[in-house]
PDB file of C-alpha atoms in Angstrom:
ATOM      1  CA  MET A 868      -3.987  36.342 -21.448  1.00  0.00           C
ATOM      2  CA  PHE A 869      -3.833  34.231 -18.309  1.00  0.00           C
ATOM      3  CA  ASP A 870      -5.328  35.535 -15.140  1.00  0.00           C
ATOM      4  CA  ASN A 871      -3.641  34.573 -11.869  1.00  0.00           C
ATOM      5  CA  LYS A 872      -5.828  31.490 -11.382  1.00  0.00           C
ATOM      6  CA  ASP A 873      -5.074  30.142 -14.864  1.00  0.00           C
ATOM      7  CA  SER A 874      -1.397  30.893 -14.392  1.00  0.00           C
ATOM      8  CA  ASP A 875      -1.338  29.082 -11.044  1.00  0.00           C
ATOM      9  CA  ILE A 876      -3.109  26.060 -12.548  1.00  0.00           C
ATOM     10  CA  PHE A 877      -0.651  25.999 -15.452  1.00  0.00           C
ATOM     11  CA  ILE A 878       2.306  26.145 -13.045  1.00  0.00           C
ATOM     12  CA  LEU A 879       0.828  23.391 -10.856  1.00  0.00           C
ATOM     13  CA  LYS A 880       0.226  21.135 -13.867  1.00  0.00           C
ATOM     14  CA  ASN A 881       3.833  21.612 -14.988  1.00  0.00           C
ATOM     15  CA  LYS A 882       5.075  20.843 -11.477  1.00  0.00           C
ATOM     16  CA  ALA A 883       2.877  17.727 -11.391  1.00  0.00           C
ATOM     17  CA  VAL A 884       4.511  16.538 -14.628  1.00  0.00           C
ATOM     18  CA  GLU A 885       7.965  17.165 -13.119  1.00  0.00           C
ATOM     19  CA  VAL A 886       7.049  15.300  -9.932  1.00  0.00           C
ATOM     20  CA  GLN A 887       5.685  12.343 -11.926  1.00  0.00           C
ATOM     21  CA  ALA A 888       8.893  12.205 -13.990  1.00  0.00           C
ATOM     22  CA  PHE A 889      10.899  12.247 -10.753  1.00  0.00           C
ATOM     23  CA  ILE A 890       8.800   9.397  -9.318  1.00  0.00           C
ATOM     24  CA  ASP A 891       9.159   7.392 -12.540  1.00  0.00           C
ATOM     25  CA  ASN A 892      12.928   7.889 -12.369  1.00  0.00           C
ATOM     26  CA  ILE A 893      12.981   6.602  -8.783  1.00  0.00           C
ATOM     27  CA  GLU A 894      10.892   3.566  -9.783  1.00  0.00           C
ATOM     28  CA  GLU A 895      13.324   2.799 -12.606  1.00  0.00           C
ATOM     29  CA  LYS A 896      16.270   3.074 -10.221  1.00  0.00           C
ATOM     30  CA  LYS A 897      14.505   0.757  -7.752  1.00  0.00           C
ATOM     31  CA  GLU A 898      14.096  -1.818 -10.517  1.00  0.00           C
ATOM     32  CA  ASN A 899      17.767  -1.476 -11.464  1.00  0.00           C
ATOM     33  CA  ILE A 900      18.828  -1.912  -7.840  1.00  0.00           C
ATOM     34  CA  GLY A 901      16.586  -4.977  -7.564  1.00  0.00           C
ATOM     35  CA  GLY A 902      18.292  -6.471 -10.593  1.00  0.00           C
ATOM     36  CA  GLN A 903      21.713  -5.729  -9.151  1.00  0.00           C
ATOM     37  CA  ILE A 904      20.733  -7.396  -5.861  1.00  0.00           C
ATOM     38  CA  GLU A 905      19.607 -10.491  -7.792  1.00  0.00           C
ATOM     39  CA  ASN A 906      22.946 -10.520  -9.640  1.00  0.00           C
ATOM     40  CA  ILE A 907      24.871 -10.225  -6.373  1.00  0.00           C
ATOM     41  CA  SER A 908      22.815 -13.057  -4.855  1.00  0.00           C
ATOM     42  CA  SER A 909      23.503 -15.225  -7.880  1.00  0.00           C
ATOM     43  CA  ILE A 910      27.239 -14.494  -7.763  1.00  0.00           C
ATOM     44  CA  SER A 911      27.272 -15.170  -4.018  1.00  0.00           C
ATOM     45  CA  GLU A 912      25.529 -18.504  -4.538  1.00  0.00           C
ATOM     46  CA  GLU A 913      27.947 -19.469  -7.325  1.00  0.00           C
ATOM     47  CA  PHE A 914      30.907 -18.517  -5.130  1.00  0.00           C
ATOM     48  CA  HIS A 915      29.470 -20.602  -2.287  1.00  0.00           C
ATOM     49  CA  TYR A 916      29.318 -23.682  -4.543  1.00  0.00           C
ATOM     50  CA  TYR A 917      32.808 -22.917  -5.848  1.00  0.00           C
ATOM     51  CA  LEU A 918      34.130 -22.894  -2.276  1.00  0.00           C
ATOM     52  CA  ILE A 919      32.363 -26.176  -1.525  1.00  0.00           C
ATOM     53  CA  ASP A 920      33.977 -27.717  -4.617  1.00  0.00           C
ATOM     54  CA  ILE A 921      37.503 -26.669  -3.673  1.00  0.00           C
ATOM     55  CA  LEU A 922      37.193 -27.601  -0.007  1.00  0.00           C
TER      56      LEU A 922
END
């Protein structure tokens, strides 16, 4: 049986795993946003050249 100390350590370890998963999720979202920003920049640049061509 767990005593209070063991139980607290077990709970803290589980919370640490949850926090790490949350951080990993944020990192993945940051990477996705970075990719979207690159795509927007590329589209913006292409549109700029398109406007130059038609003007």
